[in-house]
GROMACS .gro file of C-alpha atoms in nm:
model
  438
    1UNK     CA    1  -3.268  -2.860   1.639
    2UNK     CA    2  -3.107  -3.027   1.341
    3UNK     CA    3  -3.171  -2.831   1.055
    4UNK     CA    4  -3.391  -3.066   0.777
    5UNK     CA    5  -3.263  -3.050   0.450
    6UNK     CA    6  -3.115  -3.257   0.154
    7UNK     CA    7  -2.742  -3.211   0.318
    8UNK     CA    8  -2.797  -3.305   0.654
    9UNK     CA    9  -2.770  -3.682   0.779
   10UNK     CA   10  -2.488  -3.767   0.964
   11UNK     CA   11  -2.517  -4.160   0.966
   12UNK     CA   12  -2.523  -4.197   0.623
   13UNK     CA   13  -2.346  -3.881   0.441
   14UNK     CA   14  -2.232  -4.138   0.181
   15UNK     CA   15  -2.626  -4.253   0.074
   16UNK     CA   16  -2.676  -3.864  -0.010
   17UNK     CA   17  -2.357  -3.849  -0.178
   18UNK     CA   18  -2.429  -4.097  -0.450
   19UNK     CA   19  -2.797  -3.952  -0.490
   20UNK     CA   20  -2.873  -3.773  -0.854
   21UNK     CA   21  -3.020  -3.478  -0.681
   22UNK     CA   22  -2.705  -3.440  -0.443
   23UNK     CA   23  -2.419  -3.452  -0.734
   24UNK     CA   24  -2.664  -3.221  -0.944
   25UNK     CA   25  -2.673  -2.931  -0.698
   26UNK     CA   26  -2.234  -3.013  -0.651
   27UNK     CA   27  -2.196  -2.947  -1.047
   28UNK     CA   28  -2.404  -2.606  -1.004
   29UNK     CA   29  -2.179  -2.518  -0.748
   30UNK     CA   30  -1.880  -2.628  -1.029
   31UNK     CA   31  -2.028  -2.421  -1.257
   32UNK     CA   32  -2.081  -2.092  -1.053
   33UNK     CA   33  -1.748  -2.126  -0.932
   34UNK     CA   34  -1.606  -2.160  -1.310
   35UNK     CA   35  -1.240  -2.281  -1.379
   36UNK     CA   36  -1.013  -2.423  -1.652
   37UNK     CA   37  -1.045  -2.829  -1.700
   38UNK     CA   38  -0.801  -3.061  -1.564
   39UNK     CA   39  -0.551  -3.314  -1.677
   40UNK     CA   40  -0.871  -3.499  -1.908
   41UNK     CA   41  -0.924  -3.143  -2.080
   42UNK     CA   42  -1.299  -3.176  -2.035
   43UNK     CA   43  -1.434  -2.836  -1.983
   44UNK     CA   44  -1.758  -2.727  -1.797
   45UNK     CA   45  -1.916  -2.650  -2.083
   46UNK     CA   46  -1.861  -3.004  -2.243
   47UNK     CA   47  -1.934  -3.209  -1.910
   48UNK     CA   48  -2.294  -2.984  -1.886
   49UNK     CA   49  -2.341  -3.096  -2.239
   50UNK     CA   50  -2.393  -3.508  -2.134
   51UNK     CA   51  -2.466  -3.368  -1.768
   52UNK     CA   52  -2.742  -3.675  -1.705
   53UNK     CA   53  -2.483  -3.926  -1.822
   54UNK     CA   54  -2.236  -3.776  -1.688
   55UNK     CA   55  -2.387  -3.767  -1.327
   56UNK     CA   56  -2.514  -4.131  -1.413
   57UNK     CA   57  -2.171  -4.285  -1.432
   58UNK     CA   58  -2.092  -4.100  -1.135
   59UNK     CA   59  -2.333  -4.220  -0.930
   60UNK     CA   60  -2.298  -4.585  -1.041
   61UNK     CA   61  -1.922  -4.550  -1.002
   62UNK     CA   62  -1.907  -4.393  -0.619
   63UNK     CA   63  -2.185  -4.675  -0.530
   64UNK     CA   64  -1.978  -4.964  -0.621
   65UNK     CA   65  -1.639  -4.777  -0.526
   66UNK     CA   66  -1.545  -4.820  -0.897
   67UNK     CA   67  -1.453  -4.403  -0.891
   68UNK     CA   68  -1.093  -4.292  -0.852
   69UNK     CA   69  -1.025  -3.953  -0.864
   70UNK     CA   70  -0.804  -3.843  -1.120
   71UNK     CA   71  -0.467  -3.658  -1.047
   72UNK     CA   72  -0.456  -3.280  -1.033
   73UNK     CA   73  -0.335  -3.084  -1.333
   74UNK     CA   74  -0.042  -2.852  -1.173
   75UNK     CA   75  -0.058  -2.465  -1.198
   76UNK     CA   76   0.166  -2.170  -1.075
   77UNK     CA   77   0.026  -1.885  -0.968
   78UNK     CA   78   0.365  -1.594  -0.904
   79UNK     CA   79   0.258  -1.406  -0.480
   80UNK     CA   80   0.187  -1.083  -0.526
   81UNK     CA   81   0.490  -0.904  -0.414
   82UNK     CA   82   0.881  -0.852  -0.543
   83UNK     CA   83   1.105  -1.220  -0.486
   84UNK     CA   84   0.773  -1.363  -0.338
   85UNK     CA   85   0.746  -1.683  -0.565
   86UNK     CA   86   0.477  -1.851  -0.701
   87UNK     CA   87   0.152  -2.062  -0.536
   88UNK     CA   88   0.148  -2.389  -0.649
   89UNK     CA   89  -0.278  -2.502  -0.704
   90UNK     CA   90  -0.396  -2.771  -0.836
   91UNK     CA   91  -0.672  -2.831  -1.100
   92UNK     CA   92  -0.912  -3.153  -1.048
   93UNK     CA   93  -1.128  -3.291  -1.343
   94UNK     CA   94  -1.436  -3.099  -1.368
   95UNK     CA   95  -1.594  -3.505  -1.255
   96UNK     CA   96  -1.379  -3.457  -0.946
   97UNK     CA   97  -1.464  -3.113  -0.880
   98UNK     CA   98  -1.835  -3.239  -0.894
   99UNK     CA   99  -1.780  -3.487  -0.644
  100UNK     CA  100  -1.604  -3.243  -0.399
  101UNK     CA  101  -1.822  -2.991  -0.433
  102UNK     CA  102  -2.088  -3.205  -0.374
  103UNK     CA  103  -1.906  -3.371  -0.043
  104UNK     CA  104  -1.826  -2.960   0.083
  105UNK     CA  105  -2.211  -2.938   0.074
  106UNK     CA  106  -2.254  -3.226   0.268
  107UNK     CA  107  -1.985  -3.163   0.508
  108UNK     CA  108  -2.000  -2.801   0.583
  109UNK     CA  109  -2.347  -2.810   0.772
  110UNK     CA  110  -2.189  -3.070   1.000
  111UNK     CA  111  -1.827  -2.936   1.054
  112UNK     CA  112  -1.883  -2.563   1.016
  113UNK     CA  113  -2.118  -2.478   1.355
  114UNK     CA  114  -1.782  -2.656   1.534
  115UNK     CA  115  -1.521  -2.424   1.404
  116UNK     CA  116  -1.385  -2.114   1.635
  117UNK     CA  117  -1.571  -1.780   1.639
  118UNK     CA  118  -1.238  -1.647   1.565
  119UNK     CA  119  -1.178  -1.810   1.237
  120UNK     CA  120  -1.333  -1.625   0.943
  121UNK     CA  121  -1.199  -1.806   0.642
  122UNK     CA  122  -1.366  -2.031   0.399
  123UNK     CA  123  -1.679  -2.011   0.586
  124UNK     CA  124  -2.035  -1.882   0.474
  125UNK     CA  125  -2.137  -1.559   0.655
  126UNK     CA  126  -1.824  -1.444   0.679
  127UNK     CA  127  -1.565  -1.246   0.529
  128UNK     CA  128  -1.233  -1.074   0.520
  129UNK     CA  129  -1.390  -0.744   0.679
  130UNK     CA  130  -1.532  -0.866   0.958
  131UNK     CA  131  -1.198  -1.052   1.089
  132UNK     CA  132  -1.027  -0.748   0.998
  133UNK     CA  133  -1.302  -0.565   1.209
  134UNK     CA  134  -1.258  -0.852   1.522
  135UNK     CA  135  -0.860  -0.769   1.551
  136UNK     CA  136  -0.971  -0.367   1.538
  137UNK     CA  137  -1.231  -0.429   1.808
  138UNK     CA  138  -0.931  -0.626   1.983
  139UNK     CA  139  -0.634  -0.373   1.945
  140UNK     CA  140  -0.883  -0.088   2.078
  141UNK     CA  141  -0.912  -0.281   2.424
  142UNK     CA  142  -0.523  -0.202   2.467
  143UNK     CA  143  -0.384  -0.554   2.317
  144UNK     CA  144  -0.149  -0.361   2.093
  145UNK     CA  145   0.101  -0.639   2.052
  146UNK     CA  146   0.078  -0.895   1.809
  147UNK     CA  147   0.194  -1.254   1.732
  148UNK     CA  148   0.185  -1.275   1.396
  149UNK     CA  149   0.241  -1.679   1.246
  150UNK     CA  150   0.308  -1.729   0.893
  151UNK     CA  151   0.289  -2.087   0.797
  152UNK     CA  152   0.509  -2.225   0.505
  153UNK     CA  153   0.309  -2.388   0.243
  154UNK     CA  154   0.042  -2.443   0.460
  155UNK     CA  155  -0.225  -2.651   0.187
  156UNK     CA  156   0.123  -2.802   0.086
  157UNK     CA  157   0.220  -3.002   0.437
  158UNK     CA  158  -0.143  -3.077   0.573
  159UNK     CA  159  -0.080  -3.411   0.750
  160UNK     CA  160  -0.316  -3.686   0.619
  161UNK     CA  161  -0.362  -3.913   0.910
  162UNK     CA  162  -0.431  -3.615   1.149
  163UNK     CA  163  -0.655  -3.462   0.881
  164UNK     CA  164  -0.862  -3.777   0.852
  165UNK     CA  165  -0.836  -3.832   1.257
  166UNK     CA  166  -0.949  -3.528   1.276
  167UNK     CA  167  -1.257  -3.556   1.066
  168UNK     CA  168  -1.311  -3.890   1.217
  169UNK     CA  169  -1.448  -3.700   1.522
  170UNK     CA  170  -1.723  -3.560   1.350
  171UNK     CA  171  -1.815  -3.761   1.059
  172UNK     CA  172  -1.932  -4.122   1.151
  173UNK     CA  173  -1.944  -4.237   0.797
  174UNK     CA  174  -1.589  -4.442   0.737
  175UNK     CA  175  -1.679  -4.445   0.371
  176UNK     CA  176  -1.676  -4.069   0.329
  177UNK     CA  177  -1.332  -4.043   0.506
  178UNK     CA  178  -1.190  -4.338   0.307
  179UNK     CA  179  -1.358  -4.108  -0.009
  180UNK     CA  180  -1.163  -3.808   0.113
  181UNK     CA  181  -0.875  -4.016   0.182
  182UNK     CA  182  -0.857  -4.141  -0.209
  183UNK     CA  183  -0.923  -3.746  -0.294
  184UNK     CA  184  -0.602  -3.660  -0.096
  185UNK     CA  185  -0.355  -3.895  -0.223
  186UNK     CA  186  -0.496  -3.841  -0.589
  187UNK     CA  187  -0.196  -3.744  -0.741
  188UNK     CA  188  -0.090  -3.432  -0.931
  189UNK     CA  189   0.071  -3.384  -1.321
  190UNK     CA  190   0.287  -3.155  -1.405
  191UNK     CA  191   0.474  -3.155  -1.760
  192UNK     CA  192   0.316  -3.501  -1.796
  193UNK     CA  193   0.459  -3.678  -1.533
  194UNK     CA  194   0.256  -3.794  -1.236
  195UNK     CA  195   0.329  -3.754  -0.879
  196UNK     CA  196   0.246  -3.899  -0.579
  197UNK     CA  197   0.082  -3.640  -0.281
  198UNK     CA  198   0.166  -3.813   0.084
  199UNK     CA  199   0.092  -3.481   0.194
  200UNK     CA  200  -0.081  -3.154   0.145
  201UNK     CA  201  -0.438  -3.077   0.031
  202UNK     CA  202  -0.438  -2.909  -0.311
  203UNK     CA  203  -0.541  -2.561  -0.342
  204UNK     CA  204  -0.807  -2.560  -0.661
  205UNK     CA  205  -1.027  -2.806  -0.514
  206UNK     CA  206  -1.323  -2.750  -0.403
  207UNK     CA  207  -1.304  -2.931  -0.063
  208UNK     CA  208  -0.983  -2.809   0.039
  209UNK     CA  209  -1.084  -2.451   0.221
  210UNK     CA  210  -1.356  -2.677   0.449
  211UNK     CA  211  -1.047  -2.956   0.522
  212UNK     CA  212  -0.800  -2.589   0.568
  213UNK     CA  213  -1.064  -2.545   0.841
  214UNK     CA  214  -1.096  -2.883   0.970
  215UNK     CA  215  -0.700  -2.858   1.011
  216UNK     CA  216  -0.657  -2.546   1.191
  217UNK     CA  217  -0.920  -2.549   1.440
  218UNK     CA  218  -0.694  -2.795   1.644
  219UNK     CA  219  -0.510  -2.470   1.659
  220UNK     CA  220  -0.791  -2.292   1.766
  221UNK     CA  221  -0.912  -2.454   2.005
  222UNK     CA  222  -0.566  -2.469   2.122
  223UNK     CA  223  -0.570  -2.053   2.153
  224UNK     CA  224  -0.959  -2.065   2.314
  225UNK     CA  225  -0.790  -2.299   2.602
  226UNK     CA  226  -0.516  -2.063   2.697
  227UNK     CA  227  -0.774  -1.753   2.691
  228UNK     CA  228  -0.581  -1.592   2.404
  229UNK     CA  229  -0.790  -1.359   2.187
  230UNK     CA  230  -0.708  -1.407   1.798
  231UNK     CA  231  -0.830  -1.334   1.462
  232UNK     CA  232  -0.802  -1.619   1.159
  233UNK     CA  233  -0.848  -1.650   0.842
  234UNK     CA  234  -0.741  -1.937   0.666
  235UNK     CA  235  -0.404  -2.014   0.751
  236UNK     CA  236  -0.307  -1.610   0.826
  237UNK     CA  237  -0.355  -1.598   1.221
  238UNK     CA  238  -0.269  -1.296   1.485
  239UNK     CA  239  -0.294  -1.381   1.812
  240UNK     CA  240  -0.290  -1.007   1.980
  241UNK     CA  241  -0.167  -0.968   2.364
  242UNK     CA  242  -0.053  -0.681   2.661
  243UNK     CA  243   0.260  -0.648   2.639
  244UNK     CA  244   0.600  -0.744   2.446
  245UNK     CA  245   0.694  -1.021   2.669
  246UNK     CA  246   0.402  -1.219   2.657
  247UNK     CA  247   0.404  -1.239   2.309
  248UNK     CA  248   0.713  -1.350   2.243
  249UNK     CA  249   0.619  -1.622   2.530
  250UNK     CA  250   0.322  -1.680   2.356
  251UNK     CA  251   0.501  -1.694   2.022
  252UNK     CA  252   0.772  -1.968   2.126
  253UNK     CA  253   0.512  -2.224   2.294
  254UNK     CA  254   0.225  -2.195   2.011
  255UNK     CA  255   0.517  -2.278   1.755
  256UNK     CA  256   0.626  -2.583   1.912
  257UNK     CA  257   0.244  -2.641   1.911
  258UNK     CA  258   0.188  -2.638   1.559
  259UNK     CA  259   0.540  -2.794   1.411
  260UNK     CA  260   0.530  -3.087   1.680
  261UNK     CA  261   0.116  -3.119   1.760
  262UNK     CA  262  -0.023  -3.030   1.419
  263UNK     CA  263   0.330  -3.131   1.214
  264UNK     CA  264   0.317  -2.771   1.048
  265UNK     CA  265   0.600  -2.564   0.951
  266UNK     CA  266   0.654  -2.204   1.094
  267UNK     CA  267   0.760  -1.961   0.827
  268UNK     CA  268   1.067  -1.764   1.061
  269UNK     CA  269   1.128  -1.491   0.824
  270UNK     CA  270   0.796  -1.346   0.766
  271UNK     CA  271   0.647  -1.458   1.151
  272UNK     CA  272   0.653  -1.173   1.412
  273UNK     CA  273   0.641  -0.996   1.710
  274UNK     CA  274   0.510  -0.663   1.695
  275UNK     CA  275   0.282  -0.363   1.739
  276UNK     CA  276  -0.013  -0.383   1.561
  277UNK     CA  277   0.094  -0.081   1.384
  278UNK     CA  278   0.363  -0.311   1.216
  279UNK     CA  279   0.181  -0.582   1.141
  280UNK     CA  280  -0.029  -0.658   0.795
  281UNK     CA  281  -0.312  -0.871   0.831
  282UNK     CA  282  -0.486  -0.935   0.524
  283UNK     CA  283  -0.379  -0.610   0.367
  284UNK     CA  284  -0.503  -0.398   0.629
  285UNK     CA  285  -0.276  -0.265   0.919
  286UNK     CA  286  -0.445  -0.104   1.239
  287UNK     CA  287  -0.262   0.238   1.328
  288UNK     CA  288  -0.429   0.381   1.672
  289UNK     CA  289  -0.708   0.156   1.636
  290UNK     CA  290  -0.808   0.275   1.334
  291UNK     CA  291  -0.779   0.028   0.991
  292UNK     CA  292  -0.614   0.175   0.708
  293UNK     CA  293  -0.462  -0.003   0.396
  294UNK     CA  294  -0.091  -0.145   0.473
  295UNK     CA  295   0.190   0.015   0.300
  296UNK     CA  296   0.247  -0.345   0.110
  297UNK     CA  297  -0.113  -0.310  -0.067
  298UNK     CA  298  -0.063   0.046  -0.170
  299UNK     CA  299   0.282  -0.056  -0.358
  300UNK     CA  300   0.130  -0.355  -0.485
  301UNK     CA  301  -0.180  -0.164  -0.609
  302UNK     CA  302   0.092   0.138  -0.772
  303UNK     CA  303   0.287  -0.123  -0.918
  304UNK     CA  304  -0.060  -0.309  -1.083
  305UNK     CA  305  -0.121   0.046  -1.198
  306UNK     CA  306   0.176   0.068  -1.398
  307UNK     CA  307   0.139  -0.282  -1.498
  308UNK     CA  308  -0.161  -0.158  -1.646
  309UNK     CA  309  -0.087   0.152  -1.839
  310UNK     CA  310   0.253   0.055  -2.010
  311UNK     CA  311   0.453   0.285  -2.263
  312UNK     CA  312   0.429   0.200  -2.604
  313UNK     CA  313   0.171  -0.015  -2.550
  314UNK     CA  314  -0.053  -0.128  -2.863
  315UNK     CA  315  -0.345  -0.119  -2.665
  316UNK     CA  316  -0.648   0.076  -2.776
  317UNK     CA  317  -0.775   0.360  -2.497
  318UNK     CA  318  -1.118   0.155  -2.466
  319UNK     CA  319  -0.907  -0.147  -2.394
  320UNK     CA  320  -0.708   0.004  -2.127
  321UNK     CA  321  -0.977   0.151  -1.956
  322UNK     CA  322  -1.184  -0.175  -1.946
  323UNK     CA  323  -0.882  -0.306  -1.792
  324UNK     CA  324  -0.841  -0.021  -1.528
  325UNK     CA  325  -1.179  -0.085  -1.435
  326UNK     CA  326  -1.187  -0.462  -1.383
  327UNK     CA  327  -0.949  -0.445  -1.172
  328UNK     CA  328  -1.000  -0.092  -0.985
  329UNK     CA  329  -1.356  -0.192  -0.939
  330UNK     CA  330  -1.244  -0.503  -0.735
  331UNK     CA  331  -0.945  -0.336  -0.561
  332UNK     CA  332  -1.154  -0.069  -0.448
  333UNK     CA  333  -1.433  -0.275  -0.336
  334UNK     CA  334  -1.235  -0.425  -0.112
  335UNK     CA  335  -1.035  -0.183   0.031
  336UNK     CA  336  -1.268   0.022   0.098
  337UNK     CA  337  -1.251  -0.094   0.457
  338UNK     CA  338  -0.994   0.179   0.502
  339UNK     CA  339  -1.065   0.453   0.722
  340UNK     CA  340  -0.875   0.683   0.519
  341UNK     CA  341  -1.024   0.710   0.232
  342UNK     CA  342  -0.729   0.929   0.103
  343UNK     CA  343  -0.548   0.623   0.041
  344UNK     CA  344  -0.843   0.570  -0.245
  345UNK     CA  345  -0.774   0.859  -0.387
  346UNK     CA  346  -0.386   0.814  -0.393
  347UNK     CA  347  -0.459   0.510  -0.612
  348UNK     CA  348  -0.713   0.740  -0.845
  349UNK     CA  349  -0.466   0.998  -0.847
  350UNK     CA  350  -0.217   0.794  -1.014
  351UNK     CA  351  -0.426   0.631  -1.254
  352UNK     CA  352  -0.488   0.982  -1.411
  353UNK     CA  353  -0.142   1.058  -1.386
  354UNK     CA  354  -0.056   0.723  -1.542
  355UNK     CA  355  -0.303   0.843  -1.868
  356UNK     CA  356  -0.208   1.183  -1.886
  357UNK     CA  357   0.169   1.073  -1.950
  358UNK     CA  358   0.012   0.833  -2.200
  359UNK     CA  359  -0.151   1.101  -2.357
  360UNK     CA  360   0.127   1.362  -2.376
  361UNK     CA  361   0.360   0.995  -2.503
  362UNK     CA  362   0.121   0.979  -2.814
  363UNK     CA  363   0.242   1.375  -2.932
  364UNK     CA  364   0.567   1.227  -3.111
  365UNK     CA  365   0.681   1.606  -3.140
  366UNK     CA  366   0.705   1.932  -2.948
  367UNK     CA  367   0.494   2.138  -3.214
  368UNK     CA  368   0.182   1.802  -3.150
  369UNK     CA  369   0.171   1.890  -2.829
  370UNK     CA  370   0.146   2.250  -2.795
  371UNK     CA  371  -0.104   2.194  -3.087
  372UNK     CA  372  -0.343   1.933  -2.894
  373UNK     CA  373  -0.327   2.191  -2.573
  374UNK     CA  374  -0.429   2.467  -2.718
  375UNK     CA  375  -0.683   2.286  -2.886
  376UNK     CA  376  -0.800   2.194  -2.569
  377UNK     CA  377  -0.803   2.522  -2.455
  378UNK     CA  378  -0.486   2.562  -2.271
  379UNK     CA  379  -0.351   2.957  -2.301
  380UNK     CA  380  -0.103   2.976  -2.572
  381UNK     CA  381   0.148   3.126  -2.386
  382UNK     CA  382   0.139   2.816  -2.085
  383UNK     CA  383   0.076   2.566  -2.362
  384UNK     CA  384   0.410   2.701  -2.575
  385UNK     CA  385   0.589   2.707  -2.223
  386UNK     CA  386   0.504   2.356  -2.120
  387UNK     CA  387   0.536   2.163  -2.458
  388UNK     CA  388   0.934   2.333  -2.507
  389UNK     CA  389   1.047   2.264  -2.137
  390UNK     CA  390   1.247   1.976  -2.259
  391UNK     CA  391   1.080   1.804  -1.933
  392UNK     CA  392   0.951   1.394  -1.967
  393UNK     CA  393   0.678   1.294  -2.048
  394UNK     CA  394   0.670   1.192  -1.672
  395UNK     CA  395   0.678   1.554  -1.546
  396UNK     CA  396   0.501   1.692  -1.814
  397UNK     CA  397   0.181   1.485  -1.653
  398UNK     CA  398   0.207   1.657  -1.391
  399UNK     CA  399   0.204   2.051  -1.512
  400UNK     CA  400  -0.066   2.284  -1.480
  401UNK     CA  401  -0.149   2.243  -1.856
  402UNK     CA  402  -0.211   1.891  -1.873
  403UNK     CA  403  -0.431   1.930  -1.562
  404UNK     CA  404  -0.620   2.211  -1.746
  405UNK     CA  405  -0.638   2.015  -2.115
  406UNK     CA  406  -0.756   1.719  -1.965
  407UNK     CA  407  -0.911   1.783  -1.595
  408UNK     CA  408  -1.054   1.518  -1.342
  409UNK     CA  409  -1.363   1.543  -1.511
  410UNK     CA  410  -1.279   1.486  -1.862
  411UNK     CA  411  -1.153   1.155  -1.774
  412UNK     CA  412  -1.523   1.063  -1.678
  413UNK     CA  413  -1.724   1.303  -1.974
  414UNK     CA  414  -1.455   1.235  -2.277
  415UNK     CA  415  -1.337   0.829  -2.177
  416UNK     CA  416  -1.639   0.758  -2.075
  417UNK     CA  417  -1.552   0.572  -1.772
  418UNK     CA  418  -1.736   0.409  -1.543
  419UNK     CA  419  -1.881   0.550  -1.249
  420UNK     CA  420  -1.978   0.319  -0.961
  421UNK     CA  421  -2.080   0.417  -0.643
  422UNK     CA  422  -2.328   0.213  -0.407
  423UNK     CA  423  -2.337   0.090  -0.031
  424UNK     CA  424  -2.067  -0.148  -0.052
  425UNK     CA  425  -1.826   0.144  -0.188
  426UNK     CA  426  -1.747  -0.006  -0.559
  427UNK     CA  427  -1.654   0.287  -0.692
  428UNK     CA  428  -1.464   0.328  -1.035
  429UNK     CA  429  -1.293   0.702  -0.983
  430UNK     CA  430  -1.624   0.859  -0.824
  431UNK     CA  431  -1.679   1.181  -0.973
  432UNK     CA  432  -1.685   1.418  -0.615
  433UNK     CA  433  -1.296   1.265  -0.517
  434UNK     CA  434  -1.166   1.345  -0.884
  435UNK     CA  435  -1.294   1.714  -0.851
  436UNK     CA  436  -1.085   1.682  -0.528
  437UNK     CA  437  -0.763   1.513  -0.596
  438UNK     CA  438  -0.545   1.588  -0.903
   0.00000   0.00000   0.00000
């Protein structure tokens, strides 16, 4: 049964578009979602502050098909990773945004019960953890071997026509994929200067993870009708088989698929064929069946930790720690998938290392040092021996003495740092693993 709500009528998705009540719930959708304003400079704040005008003009302007969407203001965004690059998005008008977010909530009840059961991206229920969990469940049933596609600047080469011929097979209403259409070739700036789009879908908008989806289910359907078993999300796909030689069959045919069917490119030097052992898939590897954290994340997340706690920094301790937090507290919320939670406490491990180098950094001379550990209760003797061993400031983190002046604990008592612990695993250096792990 058709579910009965604001957002669902096929035959005339356009009529709900243009309605007050439609474009009000897209701008609270805006606003949750947050974000800088585009190439007009109107903010979220400022649009909210006319909101009934605002909405007004909108409405009068998509019903007589005065409304043009306004090109995209350009931003780079540097891939995590050494020599990786940057990710180009794309900023729309905060009026745009409004009008896409308002189309994605008209469009994803339609388009969304269609998709693949394999495809776990962009798509509301579902998450990074469970398609991680799906390729587990898969490489425990003995398909070991993996074909693992990259796709080069995927949002960057979607093919228009095919994306709106596409969406022409589930949307009846030719004024909503006209409407997209217009959204599509909007334009971006960058420096000033306007640019055309004949291709791509900009990443920033708000429709552009539904029309990702739209895109790439030709691709999974594609996989259902060979019997392949696969695991997507968003444009990162493993398609996981027996043995070596059928997945580097597999691997040649479904790349002629997607450059010549779907008129994608296939990124050579980072696609594979592997053991899942080898194989990242959104940050996670799985080792024996079991997921654990890939060796990428873990020198990503060391390198963020550094990043974090520099020398010589200006930065007050509060400061730093409110960093550490923001982003620990994220990290480790998501990683927490791992099934080695040692790999947690590698991260927390450094972190104190990281601040007890900071600390022993801020004792400018030998005699400071051996002063501030024996004020902290460090034996004179191990306190004299550690501050003269003419060892950095590096190693000196790392000594018995520092361990004993400031202990796992005191980082939680003294700092006053957060301690997080609930059933999704957000944890901020839980208290039991820094007795544990120095």
């Amino acid at each position: 049964m058709r579910q009965q709500n604001l957002f669902y009528d096929e035959d005339d998705i356009f009529g709900r578009l243009c309605s007050l009540k439609a474009l009000s719930e897209g701008f609270k959708a805006v606003k949750r979602n947050h974000g800088s304003p585009g190439v007009d400079g109107i903010t979220i704040e400022e649009f909210e502050s006319s909101l009934k005008p605002e909405l007004n003009s909108l409405k009068k302007e998509l019903e007589s098909w005065r409304y043009t969407p306004q090109p995209v203001q350009r931003v780079e965004i540097p891939k995590p990773g050494k020599d990786a690059g940057v990710r180009l998005l794309g900023v729309p008008c905060v009026r745009d945004r409004v009008v896409q977010a308002t189309l994605k909530q008209l469009l994803e009840p339609i388009l969304d019960p269609k998709f693949s059961n394999n495809s776990y991206g962009f798509r509301p229920g579902r998450n990074q953890r469970q398609a991680v969990e799906a390729a587990q469940k898969i490489v425990r049933s003995g398909k070991e071997h993996v074909v693992d596609i990259d796709l080069s600047k995927f949002f960057d080469r979607v093919h228009h026509d095919r994306l709106i011929a596409r969406l022409g097979l589930f949307i009846p209403d030719k004024r909503i994929l006209r409407l997209i259409g217009l959204t599509l070739r909007s334009g971006v700036m960058e420096n000033g200067v306007k640019a055309a789009t004949t291709e791509g879908t900009v990443q920033g908008g708000p429709l552009s993870p539904l029309l990702s989806n739209v895109v790439l289910d030709e691709l999974d359907k594609e996989l259902e009708k060979r019997g392949l078993e696969f695991c997507r999300f968003a444009d990162d796909c493993n398609i996981f088989v027996g043995s070596q030689k059928a997945a580097e069959r597999v691997m040649g045919s479904i790349s002629r698929f997607i450059e010549k069917k779907l008129k994608l490119v296939i990124n050579q030097r980072k696609s594979k064929v592997a053991l899942s052992k080898y194989v990242k898939f959104l940050g996670m590897t799985i080792i024996t069946g079991a997921m654990v954290i890939s060796a990428q994340s873990i020198n990503r997340a060391m390198a963020k930790v550094k990043e974090l706690t520099p020398r010589g920094t200006n930065l007050t301790w509060e400061r730093t720690i409110e960093n550490l937090n923001s982003w620990y507290m994220g990290w480790s919320a998501y990683y927490s998938m791992t099934q080695y939670p040692s790999q947690l406490r590698k991260i927390e491990a450094h972190v104190r290392r990281r601040l007890r180098s900071r600390l022993v950094d801020q004792q400018k001379r030998k005699r400071n040092l051996l002063k501030k550990l024996v004020k902290r209760k460090v034996p004179r003797p191990l306190a004299a021996r550690t501050s003269y061993s003419n060892k950095g400031r590096w190693a000196l983190s790392y000594t018995r003495a520092l361990h004993l002046a400031y202990p796992n604990r005191w980082f939680i008592e003294e700092m006053r740092l957060k301690i997080r612990s609930n059933e999704h695993h957000h944890r901020w250096f839980n208290l039991d693993q820094w007795i544990k792990v120095t």
